[in-house]
Amino acid sequence: MREIKLITNCERPPNWLMDIAVKHWLNNGFKPENLIFLVNNLSNFDMVKELKERYNIDSTRVTSEDDIYRKDQCVVWDDLQEFDYGKYHDVEAPIINNIQHKLLDKGVDVVIFLDRDELLWHESGDLINVLNTFNESVIRPRGIEVIQNGDEKDLDLSKSIFEQRKYCRWFPSKSKACITRIPVNWMIGRHGTTCGRWPHADALYHPELQNHPDADISEYPGLYLVHFDKVDMNMLYDLRMESQQLFKTNNRHTGVINETQFTEWFTEAHRETVKDRELYDCGNFLKQVGV
């Protein structure tokens, strides 16, 4: 069996959105010792305590990237306290790459990065077997967004998502080269690698990144990255407003700063007209995924 580490990051205590991902990780083969949590700790919360109380995960706190590798333990590192949203992403990107390199150097076989609102699923139903057997150096899943449509009610967290949401879209920006067996430098967001060998997958909107002679934006067969940051408009708006209270400046990347801009961002998928990128009825896909 390969040794696998999954890195994620956050800037506030776990919430309902993070629950979707973490609970799915744990229910689909990842063990607590596979997980590494990087915390931009803006509100001085105790992530070790939160993980235990919310997910029954026992974790250990470390204080530097040199101590990040613990073979049989979930790890928490409060690596930053950066109140500028854009700078946070700029500063943490090389930290994540350094951790990836250190883990691989320590003998870890596969390093994965997922945002706290993302999960991996393979159509075989055995994701861990795929992670233990793929031969490529780097693989990318097919990026799928789950998006509330206008005729769907507010999300009821006491019910499964598949009962309440039926619209998805393929979003190449989420087809991230986020699973690696070799040291690479991920770009911000882990959409691709800075060397260009595994570039940002959205060749339509980012043709300038497709310059490597061996550029590979292929998606691993049957493997999906499912993203939930548009699963409920009102609940996500509340989280965004909470974020605005945490970050002193928040005007870059997805740091939407007012209700009009948030609405424009959220409904972008509903206005999409590019073939194969429109919202579609995904049938029983979310039931198969297990959410």
mmCIF file of C-alpha atoms in Angstrom:
data_model
loop_
_atom_site.group_PDB
_atom_site.id
_atom_site.type_symbol
_atom_site.label_atom_id
_atom_site.label_comp_id
_atom_site.label_asym_id
_atom_site.label_seq_id
_atom_site.Cartn_x
_atom_site.Cartn_y
_atom_site.Cartn_z
ATOM 1 C CA MET A 1 0.000 0.000 0.000
ATOM 2 C CA ARG A 2 1.214 3.464 -0.848
ATOM 3 C CA GLU A 3 1.562 6.110 1.796
ATOM 4 C CA ILE A 4 -0.862 8.910 0.949
ATOM 5 C CA LYS A 5 -1.115 12.408 2.409
ATOM 6 C CA LEU A 6 -3.969 14.822 1.730
ATOM 7 C CA ILE A 7 -3.291 18.498 2.455
ATOM 8 C CA THR A 8 -6.014 21.093 2.926
ATOM 9 C CA ASN A 9 -6.207 24.600 4.357
ATOM 10 C CA CYS A 10 -8.651 26.918 6.095
ATOM 11 C CA GLU A 11 -8.852 30.283 7.834
ATOM 12 C CA ARG A 12 -11.741 29.631 10.247
ATOM 13 C CA PRO A 13 -13.193 26.762 12.277
ATOM 14 C CA PRO A 14 -14.895 23.898 10.436
ATOM 15 C CA ASN A 15 -18.405 24.655 9.208
ATOM 16 C CA TRP A 16 -21.193 22.932 7.273
ATOM 17 C CA LEU A 17 -19.327 23.326 3.969
ATOM 18 C CA MET A 18 -16.149 21.755 5.309
ATOM 19 C CA ASP A 19 -18.289 18.982 6.815
ATOM 20 C CA ILE A 20 -19.336 17.862 3.325
ATOM 21 C CA ALA A 21 -15.732 17.325 2.288
ATOM 22 C CA VAL A 22 -14.124 15.993 5.468
ATOM 23 C CA LYS A 23 -16.908 13.518 6.213
ATOM 24 C CA HIS A 24 -16.747 12.255 2.635
ATOM 25 C CA TRP A 25 -12.962 11.884 2.844
ATOM 26 C CA LEU A 26 -13.293 9.792 5.997
ATOM 27 C CA ASN A 27 -16.181 7.716 4.622
ATOM 28 C CA ASN A 28 -14.373 6.904 1.387
ATOM 29 C CA GLY A 29 -11.075 5.465 2.511
ATOM 30 C CA PHE A 30 -8.974 8.324 3.854
ATOM 31 C CA LYS A 31 -7.884 7.853 7.451
ATOM 32 C CA PRO A 32 -7.119 10.652 9.908
ATOM 33 C CA GLU A 33 -3.396 9.970 9.594
ATOM 34 C CA ASN A 34 -3.631 10.796 5.878
ATOM 35 C CA LEU A 35 -4.752 14.373 6.608
ATOM 36 C CA ILE A 36 -2.767 17.594 7.039
ATOM 37 C CA PHE A 37 -4.569 20.837 7.930
ATOM 38 C CA LEU A 38 -2.885 24.203 7.314
ATOM 39 C CA VAL A 39 -4.561 27.010 9.236
ATOM 40 C CA ASN A 40 -4.395 30.732 8.515
ATOM 41 C CA ASN A 41 -5.589 31.345 12.032
ATOM 42 C CA LEU A 42 -7.335 34.710 11.953
ATOM 43 C CA SER A 43 -9.608 34.155 14.941
ATOM 44 C CA ASN A 44 -7.321 32.211 17.291
ATOM 45 C CA PHE A 45 -9.378 29.037 17.310
ATOM 46 C CA ASP A 46 -8.047 25.602 18.259
ATOM 47 C CA MET A 47 -8.159 23.379 15.171
ATOM 48 C CA VAL A 48 -6.923 20.347 17.114
ATOM 49 C CA LYS A 49 -9.904 20.661 19.441
ATOM 50 C CA GLU A 50 -12.320 21.361 16.573
ATOM 51 C CA LEU A 51 -11.237 18.258 14.645
ATOM 52 C CA LYS A 52 -11.761 16.071 17.696
ATOM 53 C CA GLU A 53 -15.151 17.501 18.604
ATOM 54 C CA ARG A 54 -16.546 17.703 15.076
ATOM 55 C CA TYR A 55 -15.081 14.628 13.346
ATOM 56 C CA ASN A 56 -13.568 12.574 16.183
ATOM 57 C CA ILE A 57 -10.138 13.088 14.598
ATOM 58 C CA ASP A 58 -7.169 12.948 16.933
ATOM 59 C CA SER A 59 -4.504 15.294 15.594
ATOM 60 C CA THR A 60 -1.176 16.691 16.647
ATOM 61 C CA ARG A 61 -0.029 20.280 16.347
ATOM 62 C CA VAL A 62 3.297 21.119 14.708
ATOM 63 C CA THR A 63 5.048 24.462 14.483
ATOM 64 C CA SER A 64 7.007 24.320 11.233
ATOM 65 C CA GLU A 65 7.063 22.681 7.829
ATOM 66 C CA ASP A 66 10.189 20.792 8.927
ATOM 67 C CA ASP A 67 7.984 18.876 11.383
ATOM 68 C CA ILE A 68 5.027 18.400 9.055
ATOM 69 C CA TYR A 69 5.591 14.699 8.349
ATOM 70 C CA ARG A 70 4.060 12.361 10.891
ATOM 71 C CA LYS A 71 3.574 8.925 9.430
ATOM 72 C CA ASP A 72 0.688 7.822 11.624
ATOM 73 C CA GLN A 73 -0.890 11.079 12.768
ATOM 74 C CA CYS A 74 -3.209 13.764 11.473
ATOM 75 C CA VAL A 75 -1.289 17.038 11.567
ATOM 76 C CA VAL A 76 -2.384 20.632 12.209
ATOM 77 C CA TRP A 77 -0.082 23.570 11.548
ATOM 78 C CA ASP A 78 -1.138 27.169 12.177
ATOM 79 C CA ASP A 79 1.185 28.289 9.428
ATOM 80 C CA LEU A 80 -0.042 31.858 8.894
ATOM 81 C CA GLN A 81 -1.967 34.771 10.271
ATOM 82 C CA GLU A 82 -2.430 36.833 7.112
ATOM 83 C CA PHE A 83 -5.366 39.256 6.952
ATOM 84 C CA ASP A 84 -4.961 40.250 3.293
ATOM 85 C CA TYR A 85 -6.903 37.734 1.211
ATOM 86 C CA GLY A 86 -4.783 38.006 -1.908
ATOM 87 C CA LYS A 87 -1.498 37.946 -0.008
ATOM 88 C CA TYR A 88 -2.689 34.890 1.910
ATOM 89 C CA HIS A 89 -2.866 32.914 -1.325
ATOM 90 C CA ASP A 90 0.432 34.329 -2.558
ATOM 91 C CA VAL A 91 2.288 33.462 0.629
ATOM 92 C CA GLU A 92 0.756 30.053 1.222
ATOM 93 C CA ALA A 93 1.326 28.703 -2.308
ATOM 94 C CA PRO A 94 5.101 28.172 -1.802
ATOM 95 C CA ILE A 95 4.460 26.788 1.691
ATOM 96 C CA ILE A 96 2.161 24.149 0.205
ATOM 97 C CA ASN A 97 4.740 23.279 -2.443
ATOM 98 C CA ASN A 98 7.498 23.007 0.155
ATOM 99 C CA ILE A 99 5.344 20.670 2.236
ATOM 100 C CA GLN A 100 4.575 18.550 -0.808
ATOM 101 C CA HIS A 101 8.293 18.260 -1.584
ATOM 102 C CA LYS A 102 9.178 17.405 2.021
ATOM 103 C CA LEU A 103 6.514 14.711 2.224
ATOM 104 C CA LEU A 104 7.710 13.069 -0.974
ATOM 105 C CA ASP A 105 11.298 13.316 0.245
ATOM 106 C CA LYS A 106 10.270 11.546 3.470
ATOM 107 C CA GLY A 107 8.927 8.631 1.447
ATOM 108 C CA VAL A 108 5.280 9.553 1.008
ATOM 109 C CA ASP A 109 4.122 8.016 -2.274
ATOM 110 C CA VAL A 110 1.170 10.233 -3.211
ATOM 111 C CA VAL A 111 0.464 13.831 -2.180
ATOM 112 C CA ILE A 112 -2.959 15.356 -2.792
ATOM 113 C CA PHE A 113 -4.219 18.869 -2.211
ATOM 114 C CA LEU A 114 -7.940 19.499 -1.893
ATOM 115 C CA ASP A 115 -9.689 22.669 -0.847
ATOM 116 C CA ARG A 116 -11.972 22.268 2.158
ATOM 117 C CA ASP A 117 -15.045 22.251 -0.136
ATOM 118 C CA GLU A 118 -13.773 19.601 -2.548
ATOM 119 C CA LEU A 119 -13.852 15.824 -2.605
ATOM 120 C CA LEU A 120 -12.545 13.047 -4.807
ATOM 121 C CA TRP A 121 -14.650 10.182 -6.132
ATOM 122 C CA HIS A 122 -13.967 7.387 -8.611
ATOM 123 C CA GLU A 123 -16.740 5.679 -10.515
ATOM 124 C CA SER A 124 -15.379 2.269 -9.492
ATOM 125 C CA GLY A 125 -16.390 3.077 -5.926
ATOM 126 C CA ASP A 126 -12.830 2.369 -4.772
ATOM 127 C CA LEU A 127 -10.936 5.651 -4.780
ATOM 128 C CA ILE A 128 -8.149 4.393 -2.526
ATOM 129 C CA ASN A 129 -7.379 1.545 -4.926
ATOM 130 C CA VAL A 130 -6.997 4.083 -7.737
ATOM 131 C CA LEU A 131 -4.623 6.181 -5.614
ATOM 132 C CA ASN A 132 -2.630 3.058 -4.815
ATOM 133 C CA THR A 133 -2.290 1.859 -8.396
ATOM 134 C CA PHE A 134 -2.158 4.743 -10.880
ATOM 135 C CA ASN A 135 1.104 4.779 -12.864
ATOM 136 C CA GLU A 136 1.290 8.384 -14.023
ATOM 137 C CA SER A 137 3.478 10.944 -12.261
ATOM 138 C CA VAL A 138 0.641 13.442 -11.922
ATOM 139 C CA ILE A 139 -3.073 12.925 -12.460
ATOM 140 C CA ARG A 140 -6.016 15.270 -12.549
ATOM 141 C CA PRO A 141 -9.676 14.447 -11.893
ATOM 142 C CA ARG A 142 -12.573 15.816 -13.899
ATOM 143 C CA GLY A 143 -13.765 18.981 -12.185
ATOM 144 C CA ILE A 144 -17.499 19.043 -11.463
ATOM 145 C CA GLU A 145 -19.354 21.867 -9.707
ATOM 146 C CA VAL A 146 -22.615 21.248 -7.853
ATOM 147 C CA ILE A 147 -24.760 24.369 -8.320
ATOM 148 C CA GLN A 148 -28.120 25.399 -6.937
ATOM 149 C CA ASN A 149 -30.589 26.202 -9.693
ATOM 150 C CA GLY A 150 -33.412 28.707 -9.400
ATOM 151 C CA ASP A 151 -36.124 26.103 -8.814
ATOM 152 C CA GLU A 152 -34.290 24.437 -5.907
ATOM 153 C CA LYS A 153 -35.011 25.341 -2.294
ATOM 154 C CA ASP A 154 -32.493 26.292 0.379
ATOM 155 C CA LEU A 155 -30.276 23.400 1.379
ATOM 156 C CA ASP A 156 -31.512 21.400 4.359
ATOM 157 C CA LEU A 157 -28.414 20.042 6.106
ATOM 158 C CA SER A 158 -30.456 17.315 7.783
ATOM 159 C CA LYS A 159 -30.996 15.712 4.367
ATOM 160 C CA SER A 160 -28.608 14.362 1.761
ATOM 161 C CA ILE A 161 -27.453 16.708 -0.981
ATOM 162 C CA PHE A 162 -28.495 14.336 -3.762
ATOM 163 C CA GLU A 163 -32.124 14.641 -2.598
ATOM 164 C CA GLN A 164 -31.984 18.421 -3.011
ATOM 165 C CA ARG A 165 -29.585 19.215 -5.855
ATOM 166 C CA LYS A 166 -29.618 17.847 -9.388
ATOM 167 C CA TYR A 167 -27.592 20.327 -11.447
ATOM 168 C CA CYS A 168 -23.880 20.134 -12.126
ATOM 169 C CA ARG A 169 -21.464 21.400 -14.713
ATOM 170 C CA TRP A 170 -18.055 20.398 -15.946
ATOM 171 C CA PHE A 171 -15.699 23.219 -15.020
ATOM 172 C CA PRO A 172 -12.159 22.725 -16.385
ATOM 173 C CA SER A 173 -10.761 25.180 -13.850
ATOM 174 C CA LYS A 174 -11.569 22.522 -11.239
ATOM 175 C CA SER A 175 -9.890 19.749 -13.222
ATOM 176 C CA LYS A 176 -6.832 20.318 -11.084
ATOM 177 C CA ALA A 177 -3.466 18.598 -11.359
ATOM 178 C CA CYS A 178 -3.704 18.076 -7.617
ATOM 179 C CA ILE A 179 -2.514 14.479 -7.229
ATOM 180 C CA THR A 180 1.202 13.854 -7.590
ATOM 181 C CA ARG A 181 3.852 11.194 -7.085
ATOM 182 C CA ILE A 182 6.727 13.504 -7.977
ATOM 183 C CA PRO A 183 7.847 16.920 -6.695
ATOM 184 C CA VAL A 184 6.122 19.646 -8.696
ATOM 185 C CA ASN A 185 5.383 23.294 -8.069
ATOM 186 C CA TRP A 186 1.659 23.850 -8.116
ATOM 187 C CA MET A 187 0.360 27.236 -9.216
ATOM 188 C CA ILE A 188 -1.909 29.113 -6.822
ATOM 189 C CA GLY A 189 -5.087 27.078 -6.483
ATOM 190 C CA ARG A 190 -3.324 23.854 -7.608
ATOM 191 C CA HIS A 191 -5.006 24.196 -11.020
ATOM 192 C CA GLY A 192 -1.787 23.151 -12.718
ATOM 193 C CA THR A 193 1.996 23.176 -12.389
ATOM 194 C CA THR A 194 4.170 26.217 -12.925
ATOM 195 C CA CYS A 195 6.474 24.281 -15.257
ATOM 196 C CA GLY A 196 3.604 23.981 -17.753
ATOM 197 C CA ARG A 197 3.873 20.215 -18.111
ATOM 198 C CA TRP A 198 0.482 19.891 -16.397
ATOM 199 C CA PRO A 199 -0.998 23.330 -17.082
ATOM 200 C CA HIS A 200 -4.264 24.935 -16.077
ATOM 201 C CA ALA A 201 -6.859 22.700 -17.724
ATOM 202 C CA ASP A 202 -9.023 25.480 -19.135
ATOM 203 C CA ALA A 203 -7.331 25.812 -22.503
ATOM 204 C CA LEU A 204 -10.242 27.883 -23.844
ATOM 205 C CA TYR A 205 -9.794 30.737 -21.371
ATOM 206 C CA HIS A 206 -6.107 30.199 -20.635
ATOM 207 C CA PRO A 207 -4.426 29.417 -23.970
ATOM 208 C CA GLU A 208 -1.367 31.360 -22.796
ATOM 209 C CA LEU A 209 -0.650 28.565 -20.304
ATOM 210 C CA GLN A 210 -0.609 25.793 -22.911
ATOM 211 C CA ASN A 211 2.938 26.331 -24.163
ATOM 212 C CA HIS A 212 4.821 23.289 -22.890
ATOM 213 C CA PRO A 213 5.635 20.865 -25.730
ATOM 214 C CA ASP A 214 4.307 17.983 -23.634
ATOM 215 C CA ALA A 215 1.451 19.845 -21.950
ATOM 216 C CA ASP A 216 -1.071 17.396 -20.526
ATOM 217 C CA ILE A 217 -4.571 18.470 -19.505
ATOM 218 C CA SER A 218 -6.077 14.991 -19.735
ATOM 219 C CA GLU A 219 -8.412 13.839 -16.973
ATOM 220 C CA TYR A 220 -7.890 10.490 -15.303
ATOM 221 C CA PRO A 221 -10.651 8.118 -16.444
ATOM 222 C CA GLY A 222 -13.545 7.899 -14.032
ATOM 223 C CA LEU A 223 -11.986 10.193 -11.419
ATOM 224 C CA TYR A 224 -13.897 13.295 -10.296
ATOM 225 C CA LEU A 225 -13.188 16.315 -8.148
ATOM 226 C CA VAL A 226 -16.579 17.490 -6.911
ATOM 227 C CA HIS A 227 -16.781 21.095 -5.732
ATOM 228 C CA PHE A 228 -19.513 22.531 -3.510
ATOM 229 C CA ASP A 229 -18.927 26.277 -3.239
ATOM 230 C CA LYS A 230 -22.128 27.008 -5.200
ATOM 231 C CA VAL A 231 -24.352 24.398 -3.587
ATOM 232 C CA ASP A 232 -26.550 27.023 -1.894
ATOM 233 C CA MET A 233 -26.647 30.705 -2.762
ATOM 234 C CA ASN A 234 -27.821 32.140 0.553
ATOM 235 C CA MET A 235 -25.654 29.919 2.732
ATOM 236 C CA LEU A 236 -22.569 30.661 0.652
ATOM 237 C CA TYR A 237 -23.336 34.365 0.768
ATOM 238 C CA ASP A 238 -23.361 34.172 4.557
ATOM 239 C CA LEU A 239 -19.983 32.438 4.519
ATOM 240 C CA ARG A 240 -18.597 35.079 2.177
ATOM 241 C CA MET A 241 -19.786 37.855 4.454
ATOM 242 C CA GLU A 242 -18.210 36.062 7.396
ATOM 243 C CA SER A 243 -14.977 35.922 5.415
ATOM 244 C CA GLN A 244 -15.181 39.647 4.804
ATOM 245 C CA GLN A 245 -15.193 40.154 8.558
ATOM 246 C CA LEU A 246 -12.058 38.048 8.952
ATOM 247 C CA PHE A 247 -9.948 39.514 6.164
ATOM 248 C CA LYS A 248 -9.043 43.182 6.434
ATOM 249 C CA THR A 249 -8.688 43.389 2.662
ATOM 250 C CA ASN A 250 -10.540 40.970 0.444
ATOM 251 C CA ASN A 251 -10.620 42.288 -3.106
ATOM 252 C CA ARG A 252 -8.896 39.632 -5.190
ATOM 253 C CA HIS A 253 -9.429 36.152 -6.585
ATOM 254 C CA THR A 254 -12.793 34.993 -5.141
ATOM 255 C CA GLY A 255 -12.820 37.766 -2.541
ATOM 256 C CA VAL A 256 -16.155 39.144 -3.709
ATOM 257 C CA ILE A 257 -16.897 42.354 -1.849
ATOM 258 C CA ASN A 258 -20.610 43.135 -2.281
ATOM 259 C CA GLU A 259 -23.948 41.461 -2.945
ATOM 260 C CA THR A 260 -24.096 42.425 -6.621
ATOM 261 C CA GLN A 261 -20.675 40.962 -7.334
ATOM 262 C CA PHE A 262 -21.506 37.834 -5.361
ATOM 263 C CA THR A 263 -24.685 37.321 -7.397
ATOM 264 C CA GLU A 264 -22.764 37.842 -10.635
ATOM 265 C CA TRP A 265 -20.205 35.237 -9.545
ATOM 266 C CA PHE A 266 -22.747 32.697 -8.325
ATOM 267 C CA THR A 267 -24.973 32.855 -11.409
ATOM 268 C CA GLU A 268 -22.146 32.810 -13.952
ATOM 269 C CA ALA A 269 -22.727 29.101 -14.577
ATOM 270 C CA HIS A 270 -26.417 29.663 -15.236
ATOM 271 C CA ARG A 271 -25.528 32.049 -18.088
ATOM 272 C CA GLU A 272 -22.872 29.803 -19.623
ATOM 273 C CA THR A 273 -23.413 29.133 -23.344
ATOM 274 C CA VAL A 274 -20.182 27.337 -24.292
ATOM 275 C CA LYS A 275 -20.979 23.805 -25.446
ATOM 276 C CA ASP A 276 -20.388 21.114 -22.797
ATOM 277 C CA ARG A 277 -19.969 23.722 -20.066
ATOM 278 C CA GLU A 278 -23.616 24.480 -19.408
ATOM 279 C CA LEU A 279 -25.517 23.335 -16.341
ATOM 280 C CA TYR A 280 -27.002 19.888 -16.824
ATOM 281 C CA ASP A 281 -29.204 17.497 -14.908
ATOM 282 C CA CYS A 282 -26.700 15.079 -13.415
ATOM 283 C CA GLY A 283 -29.220 12.349 -12.659
ATOM 284 C CA ASN A 284 -28.071 10.046 -9.859
ATOM 285 C CA PHE A 285 -24.436 11.212 -9.979
ATOM 286 C CA LEU A 286 -24.511 12.818 -6.515
ATOM 287 C CA LYS A 287 -26.160 9.717 -5.044
ATOM 288 C CA GLN A 288 -23.335 7.627 -6.504
ATOM 289 C CA VAL A 289 -20.774 10.042 -5.088
ATOM 290 C CA GLY A 290 -22.366 9.579 -1.697
ATOM 291 C CA VAL A 291 -23.399 13.068 -0.596
#
